[in-house]
Short mmCIF file of C-alpha atoms in Angstrom, two decimals:
data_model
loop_
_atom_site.label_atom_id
_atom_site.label_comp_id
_atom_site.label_asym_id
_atom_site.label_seq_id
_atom_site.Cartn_x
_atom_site.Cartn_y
_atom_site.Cartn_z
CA UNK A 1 -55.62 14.06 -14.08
CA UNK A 2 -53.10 12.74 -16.11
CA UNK A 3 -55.08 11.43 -18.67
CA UNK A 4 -56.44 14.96 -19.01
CA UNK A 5 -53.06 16.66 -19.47
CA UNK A 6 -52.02 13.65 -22.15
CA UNK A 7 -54.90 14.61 -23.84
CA UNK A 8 -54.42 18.95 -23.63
CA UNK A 9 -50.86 17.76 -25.06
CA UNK A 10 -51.95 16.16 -28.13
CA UNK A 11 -54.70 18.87 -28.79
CA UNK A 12 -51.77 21.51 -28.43
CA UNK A 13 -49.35 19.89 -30.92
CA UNK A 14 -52.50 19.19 -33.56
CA UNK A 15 -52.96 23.09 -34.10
CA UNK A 16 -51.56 25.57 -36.13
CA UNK A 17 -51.61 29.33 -36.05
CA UNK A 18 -52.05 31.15 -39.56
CA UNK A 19 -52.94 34.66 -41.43
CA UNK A 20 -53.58 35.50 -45.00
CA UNK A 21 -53.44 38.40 -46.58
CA UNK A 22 -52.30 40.94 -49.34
CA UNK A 23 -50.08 42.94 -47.67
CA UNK A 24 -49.39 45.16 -50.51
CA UNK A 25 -47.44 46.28 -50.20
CA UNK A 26 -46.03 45.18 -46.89
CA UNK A 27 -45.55 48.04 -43.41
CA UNK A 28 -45.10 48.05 -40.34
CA UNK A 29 -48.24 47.65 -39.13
CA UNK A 30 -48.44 44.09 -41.22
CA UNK A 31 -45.30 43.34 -38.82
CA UNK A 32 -47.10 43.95 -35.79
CA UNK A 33 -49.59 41.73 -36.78
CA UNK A 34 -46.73 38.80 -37.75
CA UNK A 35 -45.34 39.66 -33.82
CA UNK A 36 -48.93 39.50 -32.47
CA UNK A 37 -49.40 35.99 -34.74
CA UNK A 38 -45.91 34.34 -33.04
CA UNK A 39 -46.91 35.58 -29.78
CA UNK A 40 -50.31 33.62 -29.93
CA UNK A 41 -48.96 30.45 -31.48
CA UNK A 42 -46.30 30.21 -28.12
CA UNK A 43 -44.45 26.66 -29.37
CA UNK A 44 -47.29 25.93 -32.20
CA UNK A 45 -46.29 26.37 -35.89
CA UNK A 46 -47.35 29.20 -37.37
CA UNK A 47 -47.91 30.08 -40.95
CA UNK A 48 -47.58 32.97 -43.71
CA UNK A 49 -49.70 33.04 -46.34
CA UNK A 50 -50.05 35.81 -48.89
CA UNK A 51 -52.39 36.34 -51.73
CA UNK A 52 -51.66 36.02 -55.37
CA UNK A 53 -53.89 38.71 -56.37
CA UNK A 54 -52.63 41.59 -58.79
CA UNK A 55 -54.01 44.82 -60.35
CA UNK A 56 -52.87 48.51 -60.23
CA UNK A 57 -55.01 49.55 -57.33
CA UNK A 58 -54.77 47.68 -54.72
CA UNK A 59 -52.41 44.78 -55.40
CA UNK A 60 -49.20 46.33 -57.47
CA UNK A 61 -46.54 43.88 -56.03
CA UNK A 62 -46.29 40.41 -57.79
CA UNK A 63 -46.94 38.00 -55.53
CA UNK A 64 -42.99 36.11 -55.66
CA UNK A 65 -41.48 40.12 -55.35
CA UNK A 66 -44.04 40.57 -52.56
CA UNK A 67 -42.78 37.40 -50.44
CA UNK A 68 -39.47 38.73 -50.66
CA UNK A 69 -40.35 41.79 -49.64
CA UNK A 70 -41.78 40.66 -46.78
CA UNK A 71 -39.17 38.01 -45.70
CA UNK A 72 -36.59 41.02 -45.52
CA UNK A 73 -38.58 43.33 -43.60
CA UNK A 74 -39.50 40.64 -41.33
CA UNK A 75 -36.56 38.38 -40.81
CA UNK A 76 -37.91 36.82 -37.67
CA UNK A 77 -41.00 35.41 -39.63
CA UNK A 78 -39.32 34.53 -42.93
CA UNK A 79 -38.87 30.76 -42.37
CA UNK A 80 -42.86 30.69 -41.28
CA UNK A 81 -43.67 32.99 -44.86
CA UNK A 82 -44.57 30.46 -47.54
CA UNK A 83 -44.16 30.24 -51.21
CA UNK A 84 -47.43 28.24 -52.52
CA UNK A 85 -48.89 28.59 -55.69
CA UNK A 86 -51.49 26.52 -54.83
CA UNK A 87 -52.82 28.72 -51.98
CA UNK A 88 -54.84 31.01 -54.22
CA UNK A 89 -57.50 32.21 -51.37
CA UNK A 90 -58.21 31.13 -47.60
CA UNK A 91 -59.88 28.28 -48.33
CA UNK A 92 -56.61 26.96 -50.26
CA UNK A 93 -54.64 27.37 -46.77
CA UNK A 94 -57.27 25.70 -44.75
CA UNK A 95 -57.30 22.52 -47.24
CA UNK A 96 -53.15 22.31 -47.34
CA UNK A 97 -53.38 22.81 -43.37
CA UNK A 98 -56.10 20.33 -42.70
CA UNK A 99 -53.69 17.66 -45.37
CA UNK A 100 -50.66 18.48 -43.87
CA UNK A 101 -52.29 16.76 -40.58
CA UNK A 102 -53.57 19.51 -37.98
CA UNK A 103 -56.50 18.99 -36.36
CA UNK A 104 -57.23 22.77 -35.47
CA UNK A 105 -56.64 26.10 -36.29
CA UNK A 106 -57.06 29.64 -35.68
CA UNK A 107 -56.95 32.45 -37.70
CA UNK A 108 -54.78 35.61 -36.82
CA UNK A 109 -56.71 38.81 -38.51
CA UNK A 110 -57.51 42.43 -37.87
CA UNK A 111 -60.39 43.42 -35.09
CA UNK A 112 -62.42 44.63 -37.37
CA UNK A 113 -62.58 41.19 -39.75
CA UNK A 114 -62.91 38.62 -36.57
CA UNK A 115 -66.46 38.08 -37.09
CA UNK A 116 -66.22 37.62 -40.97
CA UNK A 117 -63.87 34.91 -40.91
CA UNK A 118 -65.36 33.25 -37.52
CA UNK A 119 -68.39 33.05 -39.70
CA UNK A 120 -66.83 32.14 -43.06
CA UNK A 121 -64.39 29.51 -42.25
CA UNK A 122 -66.80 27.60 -39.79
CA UNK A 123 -69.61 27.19 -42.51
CA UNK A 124 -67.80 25.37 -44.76
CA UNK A 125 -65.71 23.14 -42.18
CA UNK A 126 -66.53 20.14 -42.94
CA UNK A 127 -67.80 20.49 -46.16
CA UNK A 128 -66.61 19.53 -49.56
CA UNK A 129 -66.62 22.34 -52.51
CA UNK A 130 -64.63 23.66 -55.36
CA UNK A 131 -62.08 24.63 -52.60
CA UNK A 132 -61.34 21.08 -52.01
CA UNK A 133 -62.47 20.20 -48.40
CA UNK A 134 -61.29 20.66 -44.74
CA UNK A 135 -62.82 19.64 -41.11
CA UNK A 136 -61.01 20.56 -37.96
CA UNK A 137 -62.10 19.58 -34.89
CA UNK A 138 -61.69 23.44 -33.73
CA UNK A 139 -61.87 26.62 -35.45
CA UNK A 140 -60.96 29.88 -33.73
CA UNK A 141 -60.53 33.44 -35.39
CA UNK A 142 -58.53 35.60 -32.91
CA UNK A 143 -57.90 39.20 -32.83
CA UNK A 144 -54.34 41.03 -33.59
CA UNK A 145 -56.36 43.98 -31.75
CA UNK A 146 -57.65 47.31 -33.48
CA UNK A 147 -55.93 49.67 -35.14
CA UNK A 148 -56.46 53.41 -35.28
CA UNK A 149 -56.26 55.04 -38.84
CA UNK A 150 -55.21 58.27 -37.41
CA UNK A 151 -52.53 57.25 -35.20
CA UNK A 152 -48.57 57.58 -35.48
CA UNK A 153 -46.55 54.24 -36.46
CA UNK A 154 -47.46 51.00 -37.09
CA UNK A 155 -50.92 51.64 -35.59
CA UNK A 156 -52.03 53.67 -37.95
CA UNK A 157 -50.17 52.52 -40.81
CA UNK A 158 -51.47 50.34 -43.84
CA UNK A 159 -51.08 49.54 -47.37
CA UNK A 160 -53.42 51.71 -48.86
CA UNK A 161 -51.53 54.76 -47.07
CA UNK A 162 -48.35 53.02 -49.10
CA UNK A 163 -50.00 53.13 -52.06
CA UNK A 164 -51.75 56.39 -51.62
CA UNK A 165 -48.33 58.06 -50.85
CA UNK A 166 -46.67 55.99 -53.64
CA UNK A 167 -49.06 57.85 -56.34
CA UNK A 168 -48.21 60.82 -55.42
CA UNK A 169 -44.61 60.45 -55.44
CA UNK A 170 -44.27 61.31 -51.22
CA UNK A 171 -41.14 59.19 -50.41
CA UNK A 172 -40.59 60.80 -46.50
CA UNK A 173 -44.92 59.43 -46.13
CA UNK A 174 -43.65 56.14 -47.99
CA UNK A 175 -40.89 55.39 -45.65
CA UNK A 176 -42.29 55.74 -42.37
CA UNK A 177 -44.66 52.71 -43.58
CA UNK A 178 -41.42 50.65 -43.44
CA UNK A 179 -38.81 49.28 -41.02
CA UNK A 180 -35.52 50.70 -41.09
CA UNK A 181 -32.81 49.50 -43.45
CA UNK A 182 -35.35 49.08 -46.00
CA UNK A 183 -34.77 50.98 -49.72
CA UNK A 184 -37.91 53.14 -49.57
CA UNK A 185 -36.74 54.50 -52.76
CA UNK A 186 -36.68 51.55 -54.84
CA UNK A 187 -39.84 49.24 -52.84
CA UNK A 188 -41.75 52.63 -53.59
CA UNK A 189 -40.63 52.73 -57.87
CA UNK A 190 -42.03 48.60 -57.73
CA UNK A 191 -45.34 49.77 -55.90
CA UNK A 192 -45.59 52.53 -58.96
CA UNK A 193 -44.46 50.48 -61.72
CA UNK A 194 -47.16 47.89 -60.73
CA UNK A 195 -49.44 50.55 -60.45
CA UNK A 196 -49.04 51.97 -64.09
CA UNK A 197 -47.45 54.78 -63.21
CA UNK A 198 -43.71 56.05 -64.03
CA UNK A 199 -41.65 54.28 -62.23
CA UNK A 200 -39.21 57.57 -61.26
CA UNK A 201 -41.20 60.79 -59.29
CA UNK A 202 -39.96 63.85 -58.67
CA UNK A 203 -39.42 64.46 -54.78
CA UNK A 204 -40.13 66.78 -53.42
CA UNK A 205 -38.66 67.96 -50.19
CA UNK A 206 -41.55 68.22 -46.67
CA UNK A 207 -43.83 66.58 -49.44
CA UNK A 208 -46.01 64.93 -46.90
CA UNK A 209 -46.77 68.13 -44.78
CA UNK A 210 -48.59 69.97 -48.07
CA UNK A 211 -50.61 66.62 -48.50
#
């Protein structure tokens, strides 16, 4: 019985809790799934990672402005938010895990992406590639929950909302994306500057209601 516990122990303190992704730009609803992330580790370490990827559709924020972002907004988490260059894609956070000395892991993500990870880390555990190479003893993907499109607040809320009110200039839409004591006003000119569009919009008052 003993033995047994010992052994749960060590198994516990080998794993690590993680998520990656673009969160750009960053809402609400990407700080539920941080709480959601903390909540499942319990005393485990937990890690931030966010994508380097950037283009004027779907990824305005540079990647070091986007980690700052998202350390502000999310205060709590900052510490477990890292600043990697080397972590280019998943596979780049699985290798630096699996170095760094865990023996499992499990992957925080969306409801609707559980099966595509389950799938996609587990086929290359194990295996070496142009990734580098990684083989935990456990793999699990685990669900933040679902999230309704049409609801109010962070359930509903997501980046392409942001961006899609950012285009058109909608600061009241913008700002209920985003925790309070944020500047809506000047995340929002960032989102359009990296989006090729003029940085300054004309507001316009109740906006969101004609959308």
């Amino acid at each position: 019985m003993i033995s047994s516990f010992s052994q749960y122990l060590v198994e516990e303190a080998n794993t690590i809790y993680f998520t990656f992704g673009r969160m750009n730009p960053p809402t609400i609803g990407h700080g539920k799934l941080l709480d959601k992330l903390a909540a499942k580790a319990g005393k485990n370490p937990y890690r931030i990672y966010l994508s380097q990827s950037q283009d004027k559709n779907k990824n305005p924020l540079g990647y070091t402005d986007k980690v700052k972002h998202c350390r502000k907004m999310f205060p709590k988490h900052a510490r477990q938010i890292l600043v990697d260059k080397k972590v280019k894609m998943i596979f780049d956070a699985l290798v630096s895990m699996y170095n760094d000395g865990f023996k499992s892991v499990a992957l925080v993500v969306g409801d609707d992406r559980v099966n595509e990870f389950d799938l996609l880390l587990k086929k290359y555990n194990g295996s070496k590639g142009r990734h580098g190479f990684y083989n935990f003893e456990k793999i699990q993907v685990i669900s933040a929950g679902q999230r309704d499109p049409d609801a109010e607040g962070a359930e509903g809320m997501s980046a392409s909302k942001m961006r899609a009110a950012a285009a058109k200039g909608d600061l009241a839409s913008f700002k209920k994306g985003l925790p309070s004591g944020v500047d809506a006003d000047k995340l929002m000119k960032q989102v359009r500057k990296g989006m090729k569009l003029a940085a300054n919009y004309i507001y316009q008052k109740n906006v969101s209601k004609n959308l």
